[in-house]
Amino acid sequence: MRFSRLSTPTRLDCTGVAVYINRVMQDIFSSNPNEIPELHSAPVFYPHGSHLIWISENGEIAELDRTALSHKLGQKTVLLCHRRWSSARAGTDIARALDIMELFAFVRPARFCLPTPVGLASQLGLARPQSGDAMAALLPQIAFMLLDELAGAPPPARKEAGEIAAMMTAGGWTWGPIVLSHLGLAPQKPEPPDGRNAAIWNRLPEYTDYTPQIDPGTQPVLPDAARERLQDMLGHSAEMRESQSDYAAAIAASFDRPDAGPAPTLVLAEAGTGTGKTLGYLAPASLWAEKNGAAVWISTYTRTLQHQIAAELTRLYPNAETHAQKVVLRKGRENYLCLLNLEEALGTMPGQPRNATALGLMARWAGATSDGDLTGASFPAWLMDLLGRAQTVGLADRRGECVHAACAHYNKCFVEKSTRSAKRADIVVTNHALVMIHAAYASNDDRRRPTRYVFDEGHHVFDAADSAFSAYLSAGETAELRHWIRGAEDGRRGRARGLKRRLEDLIAGDDAAKADLEAALEFARDLPGQGWQKRLSAFQPMGPAEAFFMHVRNSLYARAADPESQYDLQSELHPASDDLLTSANEFADRLHHLLVPLNNLAKRLKALLDDKVDELDSAARARIEGAIRGLELRAAGPVNAWQLMLGDVRDGQRDGFVDWLQIDRIEGQDRDVGYARHWLDPTIPFTAEVLDGAHGVAITSATLQDYAQPKRSQAEKEAATKDSARDNTVAADGWASALALTGAAHLAHPTLRAAFSSPFDYANQTRIFVVNDVVRDRPSATAAAMAGLMQASGGGALGLFTAVRRLKAVHPDLLARLEAAGLPLYAQHIDKMNLQTLLQMFREEAESCLLGTDAVRDGIDVPGAALRMIVFDRMPWPRSDLLFQARAKWQGRDAWTERLARLKLRQAFGRLIRRDTDRGVFVMLDSRLPTRLTTAFPPDVEVQRVGLAEAIARTRDFLGE
């Protein structure tokens, strides 16, 4: 147990703290902390669209306006569903509430549920409520069912729940007295919450597998074997589609012998929606892993697809235990709950009692989850909305402060479990960013480096590489580095663990290493410290780093065409002002002084591994290796890049890179200021760090190719390619784009290419309308147009906006129109729910509609009738920032602009049809869609340019058939 510091406030004189806690609870319960709110007579509030439904203590149902509602909410503790969403719909903050989603999270931790009465009814086996009044009336019944379920749990479960509930009640949890009563426990005394009640890690199982990795075998997977494995996965009674079988055989080429030809064997495979590409590449991948005793890494761009791929593998591994051994999800450690962070946060509660509710619910979740994944299926994303980021996803190790084997929870750690499991897995399902970082920081002889990859969502490889291999020298980033090195400063308490705490016992007895550690701690003082934002705006910087960022800020404000813009400010770096040049030189000198001891520490830790090979056990070696990776990833790597960048302020633009100055803004408020550097072509480092170190790679997507001209017939293709060599310099049709954006163009040997058309009958399953008579600049016109189209589709419609401000302007009118038609509307940036929760609600309610930004198209997978219409408010042209302008100059402005726009249109259209029985309508409310960009759509679907009334009528006729 690591709660010794709790003894001071709880065992000694705590009168002042107890008085404070009592006051907190009186604020919540309006009387005394032992009073149990009367759930039977609690008023109920539920917003159904813009209808604000209120059920009084006497059971009378009424619809209130916002003024009357605000008055009632100020008087009573109200029963509701999702407080933040309800507050947003009510237009007022709801301070005192019994939020039924908190109760659900406590009673059924790590269980999926939509945060609506409909979702709760589904989970509890109740009939689906059909009206807003019925939804509101159902909430008390759901509450009592959950409480009865908790009371009927086995004794050990009730004991654990009671201990955590007692802690939460002491911190002011509104449900606390009710929960304790149903558990048969006495009311709480007015004292600080005791975090030891939530020490959930005491019963978590340990995971001590340190399976060493071995070199992979060299057995190939032949095309016929891939076809056979695919048939096994589908089931021998299922008919295998020829295109899917051919696709699996094509992917098998990336699983040939390492010496079969130049490495890596790179396969670019485009498989139209519905081909069945997930099973198509999993077939040869799983077969190769079994034959060669090593993992294949399957990489995606979105987390949603990661979980879908893992689910697909239940076909091959139906036994849950076998599946857990063979298939592992790998994400960055910032995605997993850190048990030490949870423990330390619980330890602060005597002084921060209001955190007890959030931390208690997180402890309940930690005890129920199998993977600790804060972005996975077991974590209700709406908890982050209810409890805030700091006490939910903020409990992950987001700063690289892990102490590895020195942590008391090391063998229970969710991150360690994932990492160790991946060493003996057959399939590791990960994401593009982690693959690139993993490869970049693995040494050439590191056995952790995979040799076989499949990149799904391959059209995003360019963007992922652009992010992974960029550098940002900003005040916020350097302040984070100071925090990482020095930990909490100036007497402030916090969970930050500085470099000294992480390393001091590892280097005990090494005086030189201790000296390097002290030097690093001292030179880190030159980085921005607490309060840097105020000092920069007041022109009172402390130290060379803050002086540099102050001059960056001054340059930006002097050069910006619109300094009052709501969006990020950017300007070219060169020519740099004299002040910026001088401060850059001084800052670079101080960074050099910091870099030397950090590099020395990494070298000394590597020497420790070599010098004590006969003394260090696996856990100790893992800890030292983790410390080395931390120094390279969090410190030495960025500092090296920053030094080069500062030198180029003086020396000029470096070839192959794009540099600029930037102020990051959120809703018009400055949040960070810095100097950005991106590769002009980020597939250069991707090729060097990932492709060149692999034996075989497949990059696949439904949208790899880009057609600037209408697609040719098969006869035309054959005539055009009859005498051409199949290499990287002669590209038929749309492959030029794929070669340029995947790194294939940087390989010295040919790339294998294969394309498989979608089996869907798009001509009969879809319609495409370009509406030519809607006034784009009038929000009410856009709202009326979308409402008419969405009513014609009967819901199931996704409205995509290219700007948040237009979404917000259209929303009120559209909400009123759809509500009158009985269609629910959800909206990103308006409803106080995260996007994943909104997508889940949209997916489950087939008649609902959803508004979001253009970026929503990448994260949505809604098969069936739940998505039958997509409406763009405007053409999704790419934003013309400095990086875009540089790449447009490199590739040709029209070609680059139109390529990105076509990709967005093609991706969005691909969301509509996911099954043979799906039908969908794609609508563009912008007559400026150029005909040349319609090559983004299937060639057999006519793009109809019509008026709004005709688009509505044709939509109603088509979807009503």
PDB file of C-alpha atoms in Angstrom, residues 690-906:
ATOM      1  CA  VAL A 690       9.492   1.550 -41.649  1.00  0.00           C
ATOM      2  CA  LEU A 691       9.647   0.119 -45.165  1.00  0.00           C
ATOM      3  CA  ASP A 692      13.410  -0.321 -45.435  1.00  0.00           C
ATOM      4  CA  GLY A 693      13.528  -2.349 -42.224  1.00  0.00           C
ATOM      5  CA  ALA A 694      10.743  -4.747 -43.225  1.00  0.00           C
ATOM      6  CA  HIS A 695      10.676  -7.921 -45.307  1.00  0.00           C
ATOM      7  CA  GLY A 696       7.134  -7.571 -46.588  1.00  0.00           C
ATOM      8  CA  VAL A 697       4.515  -4.815 -46.466  1.00  0.00           C
ATOM      9  CA  ALA A 698       0.977  -4.551 -47.812  1.00  0.00           C
ATOM     10  CA  ILE A 699      -0.705  -1.150 -48.023  1.00  0.00           C
ATOM     11  CA  THR A 700      -4.406  -1.421 -48.714  1.00  0.00           C
ATOM     12  CA  SER A 701      -7.491   0.756 -48.846  1.00  0.00           C
ATOM     13  CA  ALA A 702     -10.698   1.228 -50.743  1.00  0.00           C
ATOM     14  CA  THR A 703      -9.314   4.561 -52.003  1.00  0.00           C
ATOM     15  CA  LEU A 704      -5.631   4.217 -52.921  1.00  0.00           C
ATOM     16  CA  GLN A 705      -5.914   5.341 -56.519  1.00  0.00           C
ATOM     17  CA  ASP A 706      -6.931   8.782 -57.700  1.00  0.00           C
ATOM     18  CA  TYR A 707      -8.506   9.379 -61.081  1.00  0.00           C
ATOM     19  CA  ALA A 708      -8.023  12.865 -62.457  1.00  0.00           C
ATOM     20  CA  GLN A 709      -9.732  11.748 -65.665  1.00  0.00           C
ATOM     21  CA  PRO A 710     -12.752   9.492 -66.132  1.00  0.00           C
ATOM     22  CA  LYS A 711     -11.904   5.843 -65.630  1.00  0.00           C
ATOM     23  CA  ARG A 712     -11.089   3.894 -68.746  1.00  0.00           C
ATOM     24  CA  SER A 713     -12.706   0.670 -69.820  1.00  0.00           C
ATOM     25  CA  GLN A 714     -10.848  -2.593 -69.411  1.00  0.00           C
ATOM     26  CA  ALA A 715     -10.015  -2.650 -73.128  1.00  0.00           C
ATOM     27  CA  GLU A 716      -8.563   0.852 -72.932  1.00  0.00           C
ATOM     28  CA  LYS A 717      -6.478  -0.135 -69.900  1.00  0.00           C
ATOM     29  CA  GLU A 718      -5.088  -3.180 -71.663  1.00  0.00           C
ATOM     30  CA  ALA A 719      -4.213  -1.152 -74.758  1.00  0.00           C
ATOM     31  CA  ALA A 720      -2.478   1.530 -72.659  1.00  0.00           C
ATOM     32  CA  THR A 721      -0.395  -0.930 -70.640  1.00  0.00           C
ATOM     33  CA  LYS A 722       0.313  -3.581 -73.282  1.00  0.00           C
ATOM     34  CA  ASP A 723       3.925  -2.638 -73.829  1.00  0.00           C
ATOM     35  CA  SER A 724       4.684  -0.770 -70.613  1.00  0.00           C
ATOM     36  CA  ALA A 725       6.962  -2.060 -67.866  1.00  0.00           C
ATOM     37  CA  ARG A 726       5.283  -2.611 -64.529  1.00  0.00           C
ATOM     38  CA  ASP A 727       7.433  -0.333 -62.415  1.00  0.00           C
ATOM     39  CA  ASN A 728       7.341   2.865 -60.390  1.00  0.00           C
ATOM     40  CA  THR A 729       7.800   5.155 -63.367  1.00  0.00           C
ATOM     41  CA  VAL A 730       4.951   3.952 -65.554  1.00  0.00           C
ATOM     42  CA  ALA A 731       1.647   4.122 -63.739  1.00  0.00           C
ATOM     43  CA  ALA A 732      -1.588   3.100 -65.391  1.00  0.00           C
ATOM     44  CA  ASP A 733      -4.698   5.080 -64.527  1.00  0.00           C
ATOM     45  CA  GLY A 734      -4.780   6.197 -60.898  1.00  0.00           C
ATOM     46  CA  TRP A 735      -1.700   4.505 -59.423  1.00  0.00           C
ATOM     47  CA  ALA A 736       0.537   7.578 -59.651  1.00  0.00           C
ATOM     48  CA  SER A 737      -1.138   9.028 -56.568  1.00  0.00           C
ATOM     49  CA  ALA A 738      -0.747   5.810 -54.568  1.00  0.00           C
ATOM     50  CA  LEU A 739       2.931   5.521 -55.482  1.00  0.00           C
ATOM     51  CA  ALA A 740       3.592   9.108 -54.401  1.00  0.00           C
ATOM     52  CA  LEU A 741       1.670   8.989 -51.122  1.00  0.00           C
ATOM     53  CA  THR A 742       2.735   5.607 -49.729  1.00  0.00           C
ATOM     54  CA  GLY A 743       6.522   5.757 -50.061  1.00  0.00           C
ATOM     55  CA  ALA A 744       6.558   3.316 -52.982  1.00  0.00           C
ATOM     56  CA  ALA A 745       8.154   5.944 -55.204  1.00  0.00           C
ATOM     57  CA  HIS A 746      11.237   5.961 -52.949  1.00  0.00           C
ATOM     58  CA  LEU A 747      11.968   2.249 -53.312  1.00  0.00           C
ATOM     59  CA  ALA A 748      14.615   1.185 -55.799  1.00  0.00           C
ATOM     60  CA  HIS A 749      12.625  -1.819 -56.985  1.00  0.00           C
ATOM     61  CA  PRO A 750       9.150  -2.346 -58.490  1.00  0.00           C
ATOM     62  CA  THR A 751       5.998  -2.324 -56.426  1.00  0.00           C
ATOM     63  CA  LEU A 752       3.287  -4.924 -56.899  1.00  0.00           C
ATOM     64  CA  ARG A 753      -0.138  -3.461 -57.543  1.00  0.00           C
ATOM     65  CA  ALA A 754      -3.588  -4.970 -57.559  1.00  0.00           C
ATOM     66  CA  ALA A 755      -7.058  -3.472 -57.737  1.00  0.00           C
ATOM     67  CA  PHE A 756     -10.415  -5.112 -57.024  1.00  0.00           C
ATOM     68  CA  SER A 757     -13.699  -3.412 -57.783  1.00  0.00           C
ATOM     69  CA  SER A 758     -16.510  -3.196 -55.299  1.00  0.00           C
ATOM     70  CA  PRO A 759     -19.150  -5.914 -55.715  1.00  0.00           C
ATOM     71  CA  PHE A 760     -21.910  -3.415 -54.970  1.00  0.00           C
ATOM     72  CA  ASP A 761     -24.333  -2.324 -57.651  1.00  0.00           C
ATOM     73  CA  TYR A 762     -23.865   1.396 -57.091  1.00  0.00           C
ATOM     74  CA  ALA A 763     -26.017   2.333 -60.085  1.00  0.00           C
ATOM     75  CA  ASN A 764     -29.054   0.776 -58.404  1.00  0.00           C
ATOM     76  CA  GLN A 765     -28.069   1.219 -54.754  1.00  0.00           C
ATOM     77  CA  THR A 766     -27.142   4.925 -54.761  1.00  0.00           C
ATOM     78  CA  ARG A 767     -28.079   8.336 -56.067  1.00  0.00           C
ATOM     79  CA  ILE A 768     -25.867  11.437 -56.277  1.00  0.00           C
ATOM     80  CA  PHE A 769     -27.427  14.905 -56.389  1.00  0.00           C
ATOM     81  CA  VAL A 770     -25.694  18.261 -56.777  1.00  0.00           C
ATOM     82  CA  VAL A 771     -28.250  20.874 -55.721  1.00  0.00           C
ATOM     83  CA  ASN A 772     -27.889  24.040 -57.788  1.00  0.00           C
ATOM     84  CA  ASP A 773     -30.408  26.479 -56.278  1.00  0.00           C
ATOM     85  CA  VAL A 774     -29.520  26.826 -52.555  1.00  0.00           C
ATOM     86  CA  VAL A 775     -28.040  30.136 -51.352  1.00  0.00           C
ATOM     87  CA  ARG A 776     -24.813  29.019 -49.656  1.00  0.00           C
ATOM     88  CA  ASP A 777     -24.272  32.070 -47.465  1.00  0.00           C
ATOM     89  CA  ARG A 778     -27.664  32.023 -45.722  1.00  0.00           C
ATOM     90  CA  PRO A 779     -27.773  29.567 -42.766  1.00  0.00           C
ATOM     91  CA  SER A 780     -31.560  29.391 -42.807  1.00  0.00           C
ATOM     92  CA  ALA A 781     -31.472  28.306 -46.462  1.00  0.00           C
ATOM     93  CA  THR A 782     -28.990  25.537 -45.651  1.00  0.00           C
ATOM     94  CA  ALA A 783     -31.107  24.478 -42.664  1.00  0.00           C
ATOM     95  CA  ALA A 784     -34.271  24.340 -44.777  1.00  0.00           C
ATOM     96  CA  ALA A 785     -32.490  22.349 -47.491  1.00  0.00           C
ATOM     97  CA  MET A 786     -31.028  19.827 -45.069  1.00  0.00           C
ATOM     98  CA  ALA A 787     -34.334  19.490 -43.232  1.00  0.00           C
ATOM     99  CA  GLY A 788     -36.228  18.771 -46.443  1.00  0.00           C
ATOM    100  CA  LEU A 789     -33.685  16.167 -47.541  1.00  0.00           C
ATOM    101  CA  MET A 790     -33.464  14.522 -44.112  1.00  0.00           C
ATOM    102  CA  GLN A 791     -37.233  14.300 -43.854  1.00  0.00           C
ATOM    103  CA  ALA A 792     -37.345  12.776 -47.311  1.00  0.00           C
ATOM    104  CA  SER A 793     -34.870  10.100 -46.190  1.00  0.00           C
ATOM    105  CA  GLY A 794     -36.791   9.489 -42.975  1.00  0.00           C
ATOM    106  CA  GLY A 795     -33.671  10.215 -40.949  1.00  0.00           C
ATOM    107  CA  GLY A 796     -30.480   8.190 -41.057  1.00  0.00           C
ATOM    108  CA  ALA A 797     -28.769  11.293 -42.416  1.00  0.00           C
ATOM    109  CA  LEU A 798     -25.308  12.703 -41.809  1.00  0.00           C
ATOM    110  CA  GLY A 799     -24.829  16.421 -42.418  1.00  0.00           C
ATOM    111  CA  LEU A 800     -21.186  17.366 -42.994  1.00  0.00           C
ATOM    112  CA  PHE A 801     -19.887  20.925 -42.666  1.00  0.00           C
ATOM    113  CA  THR A 802     -16.521  22.298 -43.698  1.00  0.00           C
ATOM    114  CA  ALA A 803     -16.583  24.919 -40.912  1.00  0.00           C
ATOM    115  CA  VAL A 804     -17.737  24.679 -37.291  1.00  0.00           C
ATOM    116  CA  ARG A 805     -19.198  28.191 -37.331  1.00  0.00           C
ATOM    117  CA  ARG A 806     -21.571  27.266 -40.172  1.00  0.00           C
ATOM    118  CA  LEU A 807     -22.635  24.121 -38.335  1.00  0.00           C
ATOM    119  CA  LYS A 808     -23.480  26.204 -35.273  1.00  0.00           C
ATOM    120  CA  ALA A 809     -25.326  28.772 -37.378  1.00  0.00           C
ATOM    121  CA  VAL A 810     -27.483  26.147 -39.120  1.00  0.00           C
ATOM    122  CA  HIS A 811     -28.230  24.012 -36.053  1.00  0.00           C
ATOM    123  CA  PRO A 812     -31.065  25.932 -34.283  1.00  0.00           C
ATOM    124  CA  ASP A 813     -33.293  26.211 -37.339  1.00  0.00           C
ATOM    125  CA  LEU A 814     -32.559  22.652 -38.458  1.00  0.00           C
ATOM    126  CA  LEU A 815     -33.275  21.295 -34.960  1.00  0.00           C
ATOM    127  CA  ALA A 816     -36.698  22.945 -34.892  1.00  0.00           C
ATOM    128  CA  ARG A 817     -37.596  21.662 -38.363  1.00  0.00           C
ATOM    129  CA  LEU A 818     -36.535  18.071 -37.689  1.00  0.00           C
ATOM    130  CA  GLU A 819     -38.172  18.034 -34.289  1.00  0.00           C
ATOM    131  CA  ALA A 820     -41.474  19.014 -35.887  1.00  0.00           C
ATOM    132  CA  ALA A 821     -41.015  15.995 -38.153  1.00  0.00           C
ATOM    133  CA  GLY A 822     -40.211  13.701 -35.212  1.00  0.00           C
ATOM    134  CA  LEU A 823     -36.571  13.134 -36.192  1.00  0.00           C
ATOM    135  CA  PRO A 824     -33.903  13.310 -33.440  1.00  0.00           C
ATOM    136  CA  LEU A 825     -30.875  15.496 -34.220  1.00  0.00           C
ATOM    137  CA  TYR A 826     -27.433  15.249 -32.627  1.00  0.00           C
ATOM    138  CA  ALA A 827     -24.624  17.673 -33.305  1.00  0.00           C
ATOM    139  CA  GLN A 828     -20.875  17.682 -32.811  1.00  0.00           C
ATOM    140  CA  HIS A 829     -19.568  20.847 -31.066  1.00  0.00           C
ATOM    141  CA  ILE A 830     -23.072  21.591 -29.694  1.00  0.00           C
ATOM    142  CA  ASP A 831     -24.241  18.572 -27.722  1.00  0.00           C
ATOM    143  CA  LYS A 832     -21.890  18.151 -24.774  1.00  0.00           C
ATOM    144  CA  MET A 833     -20.899  14.649 -25.785  1.00  0.00           C
ATOM    145  CA  ASN A 834     -17.745  13.378 -27.418  1.00  0.00           C
ATOM    146  CA  LEU A 835     -17.926  12.367 -31.043  1.00  0.00           C
ATOM    147  CA  GLN A 836     -17.666   8.624 -30.435  1.00  0.00           C
ATOM    148  CA  THR A 837     -20.732   8.715 -28.178  1.00  0.00           C
ATOM    149  CA  LEU A 838     -22.681  10.744 -30.727  1.00  0.00           C
ATOM    150  CA  LEU A 839     -21.746   8.256 -33.446  1.00  0.00           C
ATOM    151  CA  GLN A 840     -22.891   5.358 -31.270  1.00  0.00           C
ATOM    152  CA  MET A 841     -26.227   7.067 -30.659  1.00  0.00           C
ATOM    153  CA  PHE A 842     -26.603   7.820 -34.360  1.00  0.00           C
ATOM    154  CA  ARG A 843     -25.761   4.213 -35.222  1.00  0.00           C
ATOM    155  CA  GLU A 844     -28.345   2.788 -32.814  1.00  0.00           C
ATOM    156  CA  GLU A 845     -31.230   5.135 -33.699  1.00  0.00           C
ATOM    157  CA  ALA A 846     -32.064   4.538 -37.350  1.00  0.00           C
ATOM    158  CA  GLU A 847     -34.325   7.602 -37.571  1.00  0.00           C
ATOM    159  CA  SER A 848     -31.807  10.034 -36.059  1.00  0.00           C
ATOM    160  CA  CYS A 849     -29.662  12.609 -37.865  1.00  0.00           C
ATOM    161  CA  LEU A 850     -26.168  13.814 -37.026  1.00  0.00           C
ATOM    162  CA  LEU A 851     -24.276  17.011 -37.830  1.00  0.00           C
ATOM    163  CA  GLY A 852     -20.511  17.070 -37.791  1.00  0.00           C
ATOM    164  CA  THR A 853     -17.456  18.478 -39.442  1.00  0.00           C
ATOM    165  CA  ASP A 854     -16.044  17.042 -42.620  1.00  0.00           C
ATOM    166  CA  ALA A 855     -13.541  15.029 -40.539  1.00  0.00           C
ATOM    167  CA  VAL A 856     -16.367  12.833 -39.183  1.00  0.00           C
ATOM    168  CA  ARG A 857     -16.310  10.834 -42.399  1.00  0.00           C
ATOM    169  CA  ASP A 858     -13.076   9.057 -41.339  1.00  0.00           C
ATOM    170  CA  GLY A 859     -14.395   7.745 -38.045  1.00  0.00           C
ATOM    171  CA  ILE A 860     -17.837   6.523 -39.040  1.00  0.00           C
ATOM    172  CA  ASP A 861     -18.824   2.994 -39.993  1.00  0.00           C
ATOM    173  CA  VAL A 862     -22.596   2.648 -39.988  1.00  0.00           C
ATOM    174  CA  PRO A 863     -23.856  -0.312 -42.004  1.00  0.00           C
ATOM    175  CA  GLY A 864     -27.511  -0.718 -42.797  1.00  0.00           C
ATOM    176  CA  ALA A 865     -30.329   1.807 -42.818  1.00  0.00           C
ATOM    177  CA  ALA A 866     -28.895   3.896 -39.965  1.00  0.00           C
ATOM    178  CA  LEU A 867     -26.885   5.806 -42.589  1.00  0.00           C
ATOM    179  CA  ARG A 868     -28.792   6.290 -45.813  1.00  0.00           C
ATOM    180  CA  MET A 869     -27.972   9.896 -46.648  1.00  0.00           C
ATOM    181  CA  ILE A 870     -24.906  12.131 -46.602  1.00  0.00           C
ATOM    182  CA  VAL A 871     -25.287  15.870 -47.179  1.00  0.00           C
ATOM    183  CA  PHE A 872     -22.295  18.198 -47.633  1.00  0.00           C
ATOM    184  CA  ASP A 873     -22.993  21.861 -46.990  1.00  0.00           C
ATOM    185  CA  ARG A 874     -20.102  22.914 -49.244  1.00  0.00           C
ATOM    186  CA  MET A 875     -17.309  21.500 -51.331  1.00  0.00           C
ATOM    187  CA  PRO A 876     -14.655  20.071 -48.955  1.00  0.00           C
ATOM    188  CA  TRP A 877     -11.701  21.967 -50.360  1.00  0.00           C
ATOM    189  CA  PRO A 878      -8.517  21.569 -48.297  1.00  0.00           C
ATOM    190  CA  ARG A 879      -7.552  24.432 -46.020  1.00  0.00           C
ATOM    191  CA  SER A 880      -4.944  26.616 -47.693  1.00  0.00           C
ATOM    192  CA  ASP A 881      -2.394  26.959 -44.874  1.00  0.00           C
ATOM    193  CA  LEU A 882       1.353  27.326 -45.338  1.00  0.00           C
ATOM    194  CA  LEU A 883       2.023  23.588 -45.396  1.00  0.00           C
ATOM    195  CA  PHE A 884      -0.695  23.060 -47.993  1.00  0.00           C
ATOM    196  CA  GLN A 885       0.713  25.874 -50.116  1.00  0.00           C
ATOM    197  CA  ALA A 886       4.213  24.386 -50.032  1.00  0.00           C
ATOM    198  CA  ARG A 887       2.966  20.946 -51.084  1.00  0.00           C
ATOM    199  CA  ALA A 888       0.726  22.436 -53.748  1.00  0.00           C
ATOM    200  CA  LYS A 889       3.792  24.131 -55.200  1.00  0.00           C
ATOM    201  CA  TRP A 890       5.678  20.825 -55.043  1.00  0.00           C
ATOM    202  CA  GLN A 891       2.944  18.734 -56.706  1.00  0.00           C
ATOM    203  CA  GLY A 892       1.195  21.409 -58.747  1.00  0.00           C
ATOM    204  CA  ARG A 893      -1.531  23.463 -57.116  1.00  0.00           C
ATOM    205  CA  ASP A 894      -4.491  22.197 -59.122  1.00  0.00           C
ATOM    206  CA  ALA A 895      -3.355  18.568 -58.959  1.00  0.00           C
ATOM    207  CA  TRP A 896      -2.712  18.658 -55.192  1.00  0.00           C
ATOM    208  CA  THR A 897      -5.905  20.545 -54.362  1.00  0.00           C
ATOM    209  CA  GLU A 898      -8.113  18.353 -56.463  1.00  0.00           C
ATOM    210  CA  ARG A 899      -6.470  15.135 -55.312  1.00  0.00           C
ATOM    211  CA  LEU A 900      -7.272  15.953 -51.676  1.00  0.00           C
ATOM    212  CA  ALA A 901     -10.817  17.062 -52.505  1.00  0.00           C
ATOM    213  CA  ARG A 902     -11.496  13.916 -54.541  1.00  0.00           C
ATOM    214  CA  LEU A 903     -10.197  11.750 -51.708  1.00  0.00           C
ATOM    215  CA  LYS A 904     -12.581  13.419 -49.250  1.00  0.00           C
ATOM    216  CA  LEU A 905     -15.534  12.943 -51.577  1.00  0.00           C
ATOM    217  CA  ARG A 906     -14.599   9.350 -52.316  1.00  0.00           C
TER     218      ARG A 906
END
